[in-house]
Structure formats: structure tokens, C-alpha cells
CSV table of C-alpha atoms in Angstrom, one decimal:
chain,number,residue,atom,x,y,z
A,11,MET,CA,-9.8,-9.2,6.3
A,12,ALA,CA,-7.5,-9.0,8.0
A,13,GLU,CA,-8.3,-7.9,12.1
A,14,LYS,CA,-8.4,-4.4,12.8
A,15,ASP,CA,-5.1,-3.9,15.6
A,16,LYS,CA,-3.7,-7.3,15.1
A,17,TYR,CA,-0.2,-7.7,13.0
A,18,LEU,CA,2.2,-10.5,12.5
A,19,ILE,CA,5.4,-8.8,13.5
A,20,PHE,CA,8.0,-9.1,11.4
A,21,LEU,CA,11.8,-8.7,13.0
A,22,GLY,CA,13.7,-9.4,9.5
A,23,CYS,CA,18.0,-10.5,10.1
A,24,LEU,CA,19.0,-7.2,12.3
A,25,ILE,CA,17.5,-7.0,14.9
A,26,PRO,CA,17.5,-9.7,16.4
A,27,TYR,CA,21.2,-9.8,15.3
A,28,ARG,CA,21.9,-6.4,17.4
A,29,VAL,CA,19.5,-4.0,17.9
A,30,ALA,CA,17.4,-5.3,20.2
A,31,ALA,CA,16.7,-1.8,21.7
A,32,TYR,CA,14.2,-1.3,18.7
A,33,GLU,CA,12.6,-4.8,19.8
A,34,ILE,CA,12.0,-4.4,22.8
A,35,SER,CA,11.1,-0.7,23.0
A,36,THR,CA,8.3,-1.4,20.2
A,37,ARG,CA,6.9,-4.2,21.9
A,38,ARG,CA,6.2,-2.2,25.0
A,39,ILE,CA,4.7,0.8,22.9
A,40,LEU,CA,2.4,-0.8,21.4
A,41,GLN,CA,1.2,-2.9,24.7
A,42,LYS,CA,0.0,0.0,26.2
A,43,LEU,CA,-1.2,1.8,22.0
A,44,ASP,CA,-3.8,-2.4,23.0
A,45,VAL,CA,-1.9,-3.6,19.1
A,46,GLU,CA,-1.4,-7.1,19.7
A,47,LEU,CA,1.9,-8.5,18.5
A,48,VAL,CA,1.6,-12.4,16.6
A,49,GLU,CA,5.2,-14.1,15.5
A,50,MET,CA,5.8,-15.3,12.6
A,51,PRO,CA,5.4,-18.7,12.4
A,52,GLU,CA,8.1,-19.2,9.6
A,53,PHE,CA,10.3,-16.7,8.5
A,54,ASN,CA,13.5,-15.9,6.5
A,55,CYS,CA,15.2,-13.0,5.3
A,56,CYS,CA,12.9,-10.3,3.1
A,57,GLY,CA,15.4,-11.0,0.4
A,58,LEU,CA,16.7,-7.6,-0.2
A,59,PRO,CA,20.8,-8.4,0.8
A,60,MET,CA,20.1,-11.2,-2.0
A,61,ASP,CA,18.8,-8.7,-4.6
A,62,PRO,CA,21.5,-7.8,-6.6
A,63,VAL,CA,23.6,-10.7,-6.6
A,64,ASP,CA,20.1,-12.6,-7.9
A,65,HIS,CA,16.5,-10.6,-8.5
A,66,LYS,CA,14.7,-13.8,-9.0
A,67,MET,CA,16.3,-15.3,-5.2
A,68,MET,CA,14.8,-11.6,-3.8
A,69,LEU,CA,11.3,-11.7,-5.2
A,70,ILE,CA,11.1,-16.0,-3.7
A,71,MET,CA,11.9,-15.2,-0.2
A,72,ALA,CA,9.9,-12.2,0.2
A,73,ALA,CA,6.4,-13.5,-1.2
A,74,ARG,CA,7.7,-16.4,0.6
A,75,ASN,CA,7.0,-14.7,4.1
A,76,LEU,CA,3.8,-12.9,2.2
A,77,ALA,CA,2.1,-16.8,1.9
A,78,VAL,CA,2.7,-17.1,5.1
A,79,ALA,CA,1.4,-14.3,6.5
A,80,GLU,CA,-2.0,-14.7,3.8
A,81,GLN,CA,-2.0,-18.1,5.8
A,82,GLN,CA,-2.2,-16.6,9.3
A,83,CYS,CA,-5.0,-13.7,7.6
A,84,SER,CA,-2.9,-10.8,9.1
A,85,ASP,CA,-1.0,-7.9,8.0
A,86,ILE,CA,2.5,-7.8,8.5
A,87,LEU,CA,3.9,-5.1,10.5
A,88,THR,CA,7.7,-4.4,9.8
A,89,LEU,CA,10.2,-2.5,11.9
A,90,CYS,CA,13.1,-2.2,8.9
A,91,SER,CA,12.9,0.1,6.8
A,92,GLY,CA,15.1,-2.5,3.8
A,93,CYS,CA,12.2,-5.6,5.1
A,94,SER,CA,9.5,-2.9,4.8
A,95,GLY,CA,10.2,-1.7,1.2
A,96,THR,CA,11.2,-4.8,0.1
A,97,LEU,CA,7.4,-7.1,1.2
A,98,ARG,CA,5.8,-4.0,-0.1
A,99,LYS,CA,7.8,-3.7,-3.5
A,100,VAL,CA,6.8,-7.6,-3.8
A,101,ASN,CA,3.6,-7.2,-2.5
A,102,LYS,CA,2.1,-4.8,-4.9
A,103,ALA,CA,3.9,-6.9,-7.7
A,104,VAL,CA,2.2,-9.4,-6.4
A,105,LYS,CA,-1.3,-7.9,-6.5
A,106,GLU,CA,-0.9,-6.0,-9.6
A,107,ASN,CA,1.7,-8.2,-12.3
A,108,LYS,CA,-0.5,-11.3,-12.7
A,109,LYS,CA,2.8,-12.6,-14.8
A,110,LEU,CA,4.9,-12.4,-12.1
A,111,TRP,CA,2.9,-13.5,-9.6
A,112,ARG,CA,2.0,-16.8,-11.8
A,113,SER,CA,6.0,-17.4,-12.6
A,114,ILE,CA,6.3,-16.2,-8.2
A,115,ASN,CA,3.4,-19.0,-7.9
A,116,THR,CA,5.2,-21.5,-10.0
A,117,ASN,CA,8.8,-21.5,-7.3
A,118,LEU,CA,6.7,-21.4,-4.1
A,119,ASN,CA,4.4,-24.6,-5.3
A,120,LYS,CA,7.6,-26.9,-4.9
A,121,ALA,CA,7.6,-25.8,-1.4
A,122,GLY,CA,3.5,-26.5,-0.8
A,123,LEU,CA,2.9,-22.7,-0.2
A,124,LYS,CA,1.1,-19.8,-2.5
A,125,VAL,CA,1.0,-16.2,-2.5
A,126,GLU,CA,-2.3,-14.2,-3.3
A,127,GLY,CA,-2.5,-10.9,-2.7
A,128,SER,CA,-4.6,-10.9,0.2
A,129,ILE,CA,-2.7,-8.8,3.3
A,130,GLU,CA,-0.7,-5.8,3.4
A,131,VAL,CA,2.7,-4.7,4.6
A,132,LYS,CA,3.2,-1.6,6.8
A,133,HIS,CA,5.9,-0.3,8.7
A,134,LEU,CA,5.3,0.7,12.5
A,135,VAL,CA,5.2,4.6,11.3
A,136,GLN,CA,3.0,3.5,8.9
A,137,VAL,CA,0.4,1.3,11.1
A,138,LEU,CA,1.1,4.5,13.9
A,139,ILE,CA,-0.1,7.0,11.8
A,140,GLU,CA,-2.8,5.2,9.6
A,141,ASP,CA,-4.4,2.5,11.2
A,142,LEU,CA,-4.2,3.9,14.9
A,143,GLY,CA,-4.0,8.0,13.8
A,144,LEU,CA,-2.4,10.2,15.5
A,145,GLU,CA,-5.6,11.3,18.5
A,146,ARG,CA,-5.1,8.0,20.0
A,147,ILE,CA,-1.1,8.2,20.1
A,148,LYS,CA,-2.0,11.8,22.1
A,149,ASP,CA,-4.0,10.2,24.8
A,150,SER,CA,-1.7,7.7,25.9
A,151,ILE,CA,0.9,10.7,26.6
A,152,VAL,CA,1.6,11.6,30.1
A,153,ASN,CA,5.1,12.9,29.8
A,154,PRO,CA,5.3,15.4,27.1
A,155,LEU,CA,9.0,16.2,25.4
A,156,THR,CA,8.5,19.6,25.5
A,157,THR,CA,12.5,20.4,26.0
A,158,LEU,CA,13.8,18.3,23.1
A,159,LYS,CA,15.0,19.5,19.7
A,160,VAL,CA,15.6,16.2,17.6
A,161,ALA,CA,16.3,15.3,14.4
A,162,GLU,CA,14.9,12.5,11.4
A,163,HIS,CA,15.9,10.2,9.7
A,164,SER,CA,13.3,8.2,7.8
A,165,GLY,CA,15.9,6.2,5.8
A,166,CYS,CA,15.5,5.6,2.1
A,167,HIS,CA,13.7,2.2,1.7
A,168,ILE,CA,10.5,4.0,3.5
A,169,LEU,CA,10.9,7.0,0.7
A,170,ARG,CA,12.0,5.7,-2.2
A,171,PRO,CA,10.9,4.6,-5.3
A,172,LYS,CA,8.4,6.6,-4.8
A,173,GLU,CA,5.6,4.7,-6.7
A,174,SER,CA,5.5,1.3,-4.5
A,175,ALA,CA,6.8,2.7,-0.9
A,176,GLY,CA,4.6,5.6,-1.7
A,177,PHE,CA,3.1,7.2,1.9
A,178,ASP,CA,5.7,10.2,2.2
A,179,ASP,CA,7.4,12.7,0.1
A,180,PRO,CA,10.5,11.5,-0.9
A,181,GLU,CA,11.4,15.5,-1.1
A,182,ASP,CA,9.9,16.5,2.9
A,183,PRO,CA,9.6,13.8,4.8
A,184,LYS,CA,6.6,14.5,7.1
A,185,MET,CA,5.1,11.0,8.8
A,186,LEU,CA,8.1,10.6,11.3
A,187,LYS,CA,8.0,14.3,12.2
A,188,SER,CA,4.1,15.0,12.7
A,189,LEU,CA,4.8,11.3,15.4
A,190,ILE,CA,8.0,13.0,16.8
A,191,GLU,CA,6.0,16.4,17.5
A,192,ILE,CA,3.3,14.2,19.1
A,193,THR,CA,5.6,13.2,22.2
A,194,GLY,CA,6.3,16.8,22.2
A,195,ALA,CA,9.5,17.4,21.1
A,196,LYS,CA,10.2,19.9,18.7
A,197,CYS,CA,11.8,18.1,15.0
A,198,LEU,CA,14.6,19.9,13.2
A,199,ASP,CA,15.0,20.7,9.7
A,200,TYR,CA,18.2,19.5,8.5
A,201,MET,CA,20.4,20.3,5.2
A,202,ASN,CA,20.1,16.6,2.9
A,203,GLU,CA,17.4,15.7,5.4
A,204,SER,CA,15.5,12.6,2.5
A,205,GLU,CA,19.3,11.3,2.1
A,206,CYS,CA,20.5,7.8,2.3
A,207,CYS,CA,23.4,7.0,5.3
A,208,GLY,CA,25.6,5.1,3.6
A,209,ALA,CA,24.5,1.4,5.3
A,210,PRO,CA,24.1,-0.8,2.5
A,211,SER,CA,27.4,0.2,0.7
A,212,SER,CA,29.4,-1.1,3.5
A,213,GLY,CA,30.8,-4.2,3.6
A,214,ILE,CA,31.3,-3.0,-0.3
A,215,ASN,CA,33.1,0.1,0.7
A,216,ASP,CA,33.1,1.0,4.6
A,217,LYS,CA,35.0,4.1,3.9
A,218,ILE,CA,32.5,5.6,1.5
A,219,ALA,CA,29.8,4.3,3.3
A,220,LEU,CA,30.7,6.2,6.6
A,221,GLN,CA,31.8,9.2,4.5
A,222,LEU,CA,28.4,9.4,4.0
A,223,THR,CA,27.2,9.0,7.8
A,224,LYS,CA,29.2,11.4,8.5
A,225,ASP,CA,28.7,14.1,6.2
A,226,LYS,CA,24.8,13.7,7.9
A,227,LEU,CA,25.9,14.1,11.4
A,228,ASN,CA,27.5,17.4,10.0
A,229,HIS,CA,24.2,18.4,9.4
A,230,ILE,CA,22.3,17.6,11.9
A,231,LYS,CA,25.2,18.8,14.3
A,232,SER,CA,24.6,22.7,12.8
A,233,VAL,CA,20.8,23.0,13.6
A,234,GLY,CA,21.8,22.0,17.4
A,235,ALA,CA,19.3,18.9,17.4
A,236,GLN,CA,20.4,17.0,20.9
A,237,ALA,CA,19.3,13.3,19.5
A,238,LEU,CA,18.7,11.9,16.4
A,239,ILE,CA,15.5,9.5,15.8
A,240,THR,CA,15.6,6.6,13.2
A,241,ILE,CA,13.4,3.8,12.6
A,242,CYS,CA,15.4,1.2,10.7
A,243,PRO,CA,18.2,-0.8,12.3
A,244,PHE,CA,20.2,-0.4,9.4
A,245,CYS,CA,20.4,3.5,9.9
A,246,HIS,CA,20.9,3.1,13.1
A,247,MET,CA,23.7,0.9,13.3
A,248,MET,CA,24.8,3.7,10.6
A,249,TYR,CA,24.9,6.5,13.3
A,250,ASP,CA,24.7,4.6,16.8
A,251,THR,CA,27.6,1.9,16.4
A,252,ASN,CA,29.7,3.2,14.4
A,253,GLN,CA,29.0,6.6,15.7
A,254,GLY,CA,32.7,6.5,17.7
A,255,ARG,CA,34.7,4.6,14.4
A,256,ILE,CA,33.6,7.6,12.1
A,257,GLU,CA,34.7,9.9,14.8
A,258,LYS,CA,38.5,8.6,15.0
A,259,MET,CA,38.3,8.3,11.7
A,260,PHE,CA,37.3,11.7,10.4
A,261,ARG,CA,39.2,13.5,13.6
A,262,GLU,CA,35.4,14.8,14.6
A,263,ASN,CA,33.3,14.8,17.8
A,264,TYR,CA,29.6,14.3,18.0
A,265,GLY,CA,28.3,12.7,20.4
A,266,ILE,CA,24.7,12.5,19.6
A,267,PRO,CA,22.5,10.0,20.9
A,268,ILE,CA,20.9,8.1,18.0
A,269,LEU,CA,17.4,7.3,19.6
A,270,HIS,CA,14.5,4.8,17.8
A,271,TYR,CA,11.8,6.2,17.7
A,272,PRO,CA,9.4,3.8,20.0
A,273,GLN,CA,12.3,4.7,22.7
A,274,LEU,CA,11.4,8.9,22.3
A,275,LEU,CA,7.7,7.6,22.2
A,276,GLY,CA,8.1,5.1,25.2
A,277,LEU,CA,9.3,8.1,27.4
A,278,ALA,CA,6.3,10.7,26.4
A,279,MET,CA,4.5,7.3,27.6
A,280,GLY,CA,6.0,7.3,30.7
A,281,PHE,CA,8.4,4.2,30.2
A,282,SER,CA,11.5,4.2,32.0
A,283,PRO,CA,14.6,3.8,29.8
A,284,VAL,CA,15.4,0.7,31.4
A,285,ASP,CA,12.4,-0.7,29.9
A,286,LEU,CA,13.3,0.8,26.6
A,287,ALA,CA,16.2,-1.0,26.9
A,288,PHE,CA,18.5,3.0,27.0
A,289,GLY,CA,21.6,0.8,27.9
A,290,ASP,CA,22.0,-1.1,24.3
A,291,LEU,CA,22.6,2.3,23.1
A,292,ARG,CA,27.0,3.0,22.0
A,293,VAL,CA,26.0,6.9,22.4
A,294,ASP,CA,25.3,7.6,25.6
A,295,ALA,CA,21.6,9.6,25.7
A,296,SER,CA,21.3,9.5,29.4
A,297,ASN,CA,21.2,13.3,28.7
A,298,ILE,CA,18.1,12.7,27.2
A,299,TYR,CA,16.4,11.2,30.0
A,300,ALA,CA,17.6,13.1,31.9
A,301,CYS,CA,16.0,15.8,31.2
A,302,THR,CA,13.0,14.2,30.5
A,303,SER,CA,12.7,13.0,34.1
A,304,GLU,CA,12.8,16.7,34.9
A,305,LEU,CA,9.1,17.0,34.1
A,306,ARG,CA,8.2,14.3,36.1
B,23,MET,CA,42.5,9.6,-8.0
B,24,ILE,CA,41.5,8.7,-11.8
B,25,THR,CA,41.6,5.1,-12.7
B,26,VAL,CA,42.1,4.1,-16.7
B,27,GLU,CA,39.0,2.0,-16.2
B,28,THR,CA,36.2,4.6,-16.3
B,29,TYR,CA,38.5,7.3,-18.2
B,30,GLN,CA,40.0,5.4,-21.1
B,31,THR,CA,39.8,7.0,-24.4
B,32,HIS,CA,39.4,4.6,-27.1
B,33,VAL,CA,36.7,2.3,-27.8
B,34,GLU,CA,38.0,-0.7,-29.3
B,35,THR,CA,35.0,-1.7,-32.2
B,36,SER,CA,35.2,-5.3,-31.8
B,37,GLY,CA,34.4,-5.2,-27.6
B,38,ILE,CA,31.0,-4.1,-28.8
B,39,ASP,CA,28.2,-5.8,-28.2
B,40,LYS,CA,25.1,-4.2,-29.5
B,41,ARG,CA,22.4,-6.5,-27.7
B,42,PHE,CA,23.7,-5.8,-24.8
B,43,LYS,CA,21.2,-2.8,-24.5
B,44,TYR,CA,18.4,-4.9,-25.4
B,45,GLU,CA,19.6,-8.0,-23.1
B,46,ILE,CA,19.4,-5.8,-20.1
B,47,SER,CA,16.1,-3.9,-21.3
B,48,ARG,CA,14.8,-7.5,-21.1
B,49,PHE,CA,15.3,-8.1,-17.3
B,50,PRO,CA,12.4,-6.3,-15.1
B,51,GLY,CA,14.1,-2.4,-14.2
B,52,GLY,CA,15.5,-2.5,-16.9
B,53,GLU,CA,13.2,-1.3,-19.5
B,54,LYS,CA,13.8,1.8,-20.3
B,55,LEU,CA,17.5,2.1,-20.7
B,56,LEU,CA,17.2,3.3,-23.7
B,57,ASP,CA,15.5,6.1,-23.1
B,58,CYS,CA,18.6,7.7,-21.2
B,59,PHE,CA,19.4,11.1,-22.8
B,60,GLN,CA,21.9,11.4,-20.9
B,61,CYS,CA,21.0,15.1,-19.2
B,62,GLY,CA,23.4,13.9,-15.8
B,63,THR,CA,20.4,14.3,-12.9
B,64,CYS,CA,21.7,10.4,-11.5
B,65,THR,CA,24.9,11.4,-11.1
B,66,SER,CA,24.3,15.4,-9.8
B,67,ASP,CA,22.6,14.0,-7.3
B,68,CYS,CA,23.6,10.5,-6.2
B,69,PRO,CA,25.3,10.8,-2.9
B,70,ILE,CA,27.4,8.3,-4.1
B,71,ALA,CA,29.2,9.8,-6.1
B,72,ARG,CA,29.5,12.8,-4.3
B,73,PHE,CA,32.4,10.6,-2.3
B,74,SER,CA,33.5,8.0,-5.2
B,75,ASP,CA,36.1,9.0,-7.6
B,76,THR,CA,34.6,6.7,-10.2
B,77,TYR,CA,31.1,6.1,-9.7
B,78,ARG,CA,29.2,8.4,-11.9
B,79,PRO,CA,25.6,6.1,-12.5
B,80,ARG,CA,25.3,8.4,-15.8
B,81,GLN,CA,29.1,6.8,-17.3
B,82,ILE,CA,27.3,2.8,-16.7
B,83,ILE,CA,24.3,4.2,-18.7
B,84,ARG,CA,26.2,5.5,-21.4
B,85,MET,CA,28.6,2.1,-21.5
B,86,ALA,CA,25.2,0.0,-21.4
B,87,GLN,CA,23.6,1.6,-24.4
B,88,LEU,CA,26.9,1.4,-26.2
B,89,GLY,CA,27.2,-2.0,-26.2
B,90,LEU,CA,30.4,-1.8,-23.6
B,91,ARG,CA,29.5,-5.2,-22.0
B,92,GLU,CA,32.9,-6.5,-20.8
B,93,ARG,CA,34.1,-3.1,-19.5
B,94,VAL,CA,30.9,-2.8,-17.6
B,95,LEU,CA,30.4,-5.7,-15.9
B,96,SER,CA,34.0,-6.2,-14.8
B,97,SER,CA,34.2,-2.6,-13.1
B,98,GLU,CA,34.2,-2.8,-9.6
B,99,THR,CA,32.2,0.6,-9.3
B,100,ILE,CA,28.5,-1.1,-10.3
B,101,TRP,CA,29.0,-2.6,-6.8
B,102,LEU,CA,28.9,0.6,-4.7
B,103,CYS,CA,25.3,1.9,-5.6
B,104,ALA,CA,23.4,2.1,-2.1
B,105,SER,CA,20.2,1.5,-3.9
B,106,CYS,CA,18.8,4.5,-2.7
B,107,PHE,CA,16.7,5.0,-5.8
B,108,THR,CA,17.3,9.5,-5.7
B,109,CYS,CA,18.5,8.7,-8.7
B,110,SER,CA,15.7,6.5,-10.1
B,111,ASP,CA,13.1,8.9,-8.7
B,112,HIS,CA,14.4,11.9,-10.2
B,113,CYS,CA,15.1,10.1,-13.6
B,114,PRO,CA,13.0,12.5,-15.9
B,115,ARG,CA,12.8,9.8,-18.9
B,116,GLY,CA,11.6,7.0,-16.3
B,117,VAL,CA,14.6,5.3,-16.2
B,118,GLU,CA,15.1,3.2,-13.1
B,119,VAL,CA,18.8,4.1,-12.6
B,120,ALA,CA,18.8,2.1,-9.4
B,121,ASP,CA,17.2,-1.2,-11.0
B,122,VAL,CA,19.7,-0.8,-14.3
B,123,MET,CA,22.4,-1.7,-11.8
B,124,ARG,CA,21.1,-4.5,-10.3
B,125,VAL,CA,20.3,-6.8,-13.6
B,126,LEU,CA,24.3,-4.9,-13.7
B,127,ARG,CA,25.2,-7.2,-11.0
B,128,ASN,CA,22.9,-10.1,-11.4
B,129,LEU,CA,24.7,-10.4,-15.4
B,130,THR,CA,28.0,-10.1,-13.1
B,131,THR,CA,27.2,-12.9,-11.1
B,132,GLN,CA,26.0,-14.7,-13.6
B,133,GLN,CA,30.0,-15.1,-14.9
B,134,GLY,CA,30.4,-15.8,-11.5
B,135,HIS,CA,32.2,-12.8,-10.4
B,136,ILE,CA,30.4,-12.1,-7.1
B,137,PRO,CA,31.6,-10.0,-3.6
B,138,ARG,CA,32.4,-11.8,-0.9
B,139,ILE,CA,29.7,-10.2,1.6
B,140,PHE,CA,27.6,-11.6,-0.7
B,141,ARG,CA,28.4,-15.4,-0.3
B,142,GLU,CA,28.2,-15.0,2.8
B,143,LEU,CA,25.2,-13.8,3.9
B,144,GLY,CA,23.8,-16.1,1.1
B,145,SER,CA,25.0,-18.9,2.8
B,146,SER,CA,24.0,-17.6,6.2
B,147,ILE,CA,20.4,-17.6,4.3
B,148,LEU,CA,20.2,-21.2,2.6
B,149,GLU,CA,21.5,-22.5,6.5
B,150,SER,CA,19.5,-20.7,8.6
B,151,GLY,CA,17.3,-18.5,6.6
B,152,TYR,CA,18.7,-15.1,8.4
B,153,ALA,CA,21.2,-13.5,6.6
B,154,TYR,CA,23.2,-13.1,10.2
B,155,ARG,CA,24.1,-16.0,12.1
B,156,ILE,CA,22.8,-15.0,15.0
B,157,PRO,CA,25.1,-15.8,18.6
B,158,LYS,CA,23.8,-18.3,21.0
B,159,ARG,CA,23.9,-15.1,23.5
B,160,ARG,CA,21.7,-13.1,21.5
B,161,ILE,CA,19.1,-16.0,21.9
B,162,ASP,CA,19.9,-16.7,25.6
B,163,ARG,CA,19.1,-12.9,25.9
B,164,ARG,CA,16.1,-12.9,24.7
B,165,GLU,CA,14.8,-15.2,27.1
B,166,ALA,CA,16.4,-13.6,30.1
B,167,LEU,CA,14.5,-10.2,28.6
B,168,GLY,CA,11.2,-12.4,28.0
B,169,LEU,CA,11.3,-11.8,24.2
B,170,PRO,CA,9.1,-14.7,22.3
B,171,LEU,CA,11.4,-16.9,20.6
B,172,LEU,CA,12.5,-16.4,17.5
B,173,PRO,CA,10.9,-17.6,14.6
B,174,LYS,CA,12.0,-20.7,13.0
B,175,CYS,CA,12.7,-21.0,9.4
B,176,ASN,CA,12.7,-24.3,7.1
B,177,PRO,CA,15.6,-24.5,5.2
B,178,GLU,CA,14.5,-27.9,3.3
B,179,SER,CA,11.1,-25.9,2.3
B,180,LEU,CA,13.7,-22.9,1.1
B,181,ALA,CA,15.4,-24.4,-0.9
B,182,LYS,CA,13.0,-26.3,-2.6
B,183,SER,CA,11.4,-22.8,-3.2
B,184,LEU,CA,14.5,-21.5,-4.6
B,185,ARG,CA,15.6,-25.2,-6.9
B,186,ASN,CA,15.7,-23.0,-10.1
B,187,VAL,CA,17.2,-19.9,-8.7
B,188,ARG,CA,20.9,-19.3,-10.1
B,189,PHE,CA,22.9,-18.3,-6.9
B,190,ARG,CA,21.3,-20.6,-4.9
B,191,GLN,CA,22.8,-23.2,-7.5
B,192,PHE,CA,26.5,-21.1,-7.7
B,193,LEU,CA,26.4,-21.2,-3.4
B,194,SER,CA,25.5,-25.1,-3.1
B,195,GLU,CA,28.3,-25.7,-6.0
B,196,LYS,CA,30.8,-23.6,-5.6
B,197,GLY,CA,30.5,-21.1,-2.4
B,198,ARG,CA,31.3,-23.1,0.3
């Protein structure tokens, strides 16, 4: 039903609040790949932040977004692992669970909306791999980043629960790795790679949340990664925005730049660090683009 | 630090609610609670348990099975779960451990016990549709960068579809 290479972009809440670089770099690379992005005509939070207090509230909020997208006959492209996991889970439930589907619609009807389960929800990484294909991305690369060694963090809600996330191996994630390697950079394995960044526990217990992030940063540092590549604004916030705080709190020194994946791909496509909003990153990433510009 | 809450040595039989486990099993995600045979995979694979002195998913599941309703629902530790779903994916009995934590939190919410962060997120969502109040300077910067306008929420329509949601009612009554 939905047209090829045209998506409704679902920004979520954290990206417009404080992670603009992810959006800016995503728009750059998708334009280069001839993908058309349409804005959501109406939006509310995906619902995930409300799931701990009211599961029903989450279901209805997610379904509202699906209903709006269905009116546009367009698939949704998400950037946040949290939004992605939530919308995909509810979309699957709407398609497979008749009883739940009816009960959600009873609530949506009060606002004149209806959900049918006629569209798909895909994270950026899925769109790049499943819809566009690695070959097409490869063709757009003019500046291979062959001197770079990086690590990846896919994030929980894109991998788990396996049953509803279902497109990568939670024990050994490969999708983001393959996308990194296509830029010419080497993607290093490290211990506890698919483990949580800690973000959902911040606000409840910041210390525990930051200990999780610190633990991951230790493993990433120990394999000698020059940067960490993320595909979720929450994970990025934990590693980048909070890195200085973690260094102070635990008397550590990391200095590991944290890049949104489209920033890495954008460099390989020949975009400038300014075009890709590298200035927004809290941890200085000038080492990364300095070693890429030598190649030009 | 060992807390009295988790390592209490005896249980008053009068504090046991035999129906508690069935109550949890009726919620989506809680169906398999009775299948847990206490192998401890959830706790050993839990990244939060590694850094917390109190959060032990296996223990919470057992307390729920035993009917220790008040102890489970008044426990701060159920709010520590990061919902990373490692436990649910690894459970050999198919117990949706992370979902059981969510059911327990939802039940606690119905009793009016809600960590502050969720009140803040909830009222921002009801007002603006966004979980965070986006500052004007961020909106202005979007314009300066040539980014499209942020999609608008329709709070009246949102409120209508959430009419039967208990947490929404709770927020509009006491949350402000």
C-alpha cells in the first residue's frame, strides 16, 4: 500500500528537545539517498514513558500515531529505539490480537480515530538495510573511512523483546555493524555489547543508571575504539551528554566521541562536519573528522 | 547495604493475599507468572541487579507468587527495572519478567504511589503531546536551521481518547 522510499518521519520527544544533530544528519543522508520524508500531520509521544504507570495509556497513545499514519497511507520511519520498539509492538498487536484491536479502537473512536494495522513501522537502520539495501548506500560513498576503528551500541528496544523487535540477533547484533562497515570503518566487538545503556533508570536512580553507562564505556575503551556509534537519542544522551558527569563521578577519563550513525555515514558521503551538526556533540569529535579529511 | 525490606526473615500469614498471583496473571504480560521455577536466570543476567543492592527480579517474582501483595507493591525496587527485556528473552519458562514488573508498577500506580518523574512526563504529555516541554529557543533554532516545523499535537483529541485511562484521571485530579 505505502509508496516506496517515502516515509512519515517520527521524531519522538527527546530529539526535538535536545538531540537535533541526529535529526539533522538523518535528513542529510536520506536526501542524498533519494528518500522522501514527510512530517507527521499530528503527533503525540509514542507512549513508552507512560507504560510503567499505565499500560493502557501507552497502547492508546501509540495507536493514535499509527492511526494518523494510516490516514496518510504511509509507513513510519523512527529514529529512537524506544519509539521504534513501542510503535512496532503495538502495531503487531493491532494486526494479530483482535480483542486488543477492538478495545483500542473503542478508545480511539472517542476522538474520531481508527486503527486498522495497514502500515509498517521501521527504524532508520531497517529502512537503510531492508528497503534501500547496502549496495545502494555503498554507491553513495565517496570518502571511505578506512582509518577509523569504532564500536556500536544498538540499544535495547530495537533488539528486545526478540519476539516483537525481531529483526536482529539480540545476543549478537549485526545490522548496525554492517552499516558501519559499509562506510569503510572497522567495527570492533566488545564485552556486553548488547547490554543496556542505563537510560530508562535515570530519573529513578541516577547513580545506578550512570554505573551501567560507565561499565559499557570501560569495555568500549578497553578494545581501543576511537568512537561509539549509536542509533537512539536516549543511548546517545547517556554516553555523550553524561560522559563528563560520569568521568567526574567515578574519577575516570574516557574522551570517547559518540556519533549518531547518520553522522558517520554522512562523513563517508562527503558531507562536512558542519552539515552533520558535529558541533552539537558534547564530547569533542574533531579527531574523527580530522582523520577523515586527510583522505580527501 | 542490606535492607530489611528484601531480607525480612518471617512472613505474617495474615499478610498473604492468595489471589494476588491470579490478579497479576490477568494482565497482559503477567500470564506466565505461575510458570517461574526460580532458576534465577533473570537476576543473574540483569544489568541493574549487578549494580543495585536490592533489585532482584527472581525474588520479586517469588514474593508475587506467594501473595505478598503489600510488600511487593510498596517496594521501591520494582521501579529500578530498566525494561531492557534481557530477563524476558532469557527466561527458560517464558515468563515475561520485565512485563511482570510493569504490571506491578501499574498496580502500585492505581494505589496512588507514583514516582515524581512520571507525573512530570504525564502532565507534559497531556498539555503538549510531548514528554518534555520543548523550550522556545529549540523551536527558534529549528527555524534558523531550516528544519520543518515540529508536528503539532491536538491535546483535546488526545484527552478524548484517554477518557477511560486511570492515570490520566489521576493526573487531572491530583497530579497538578
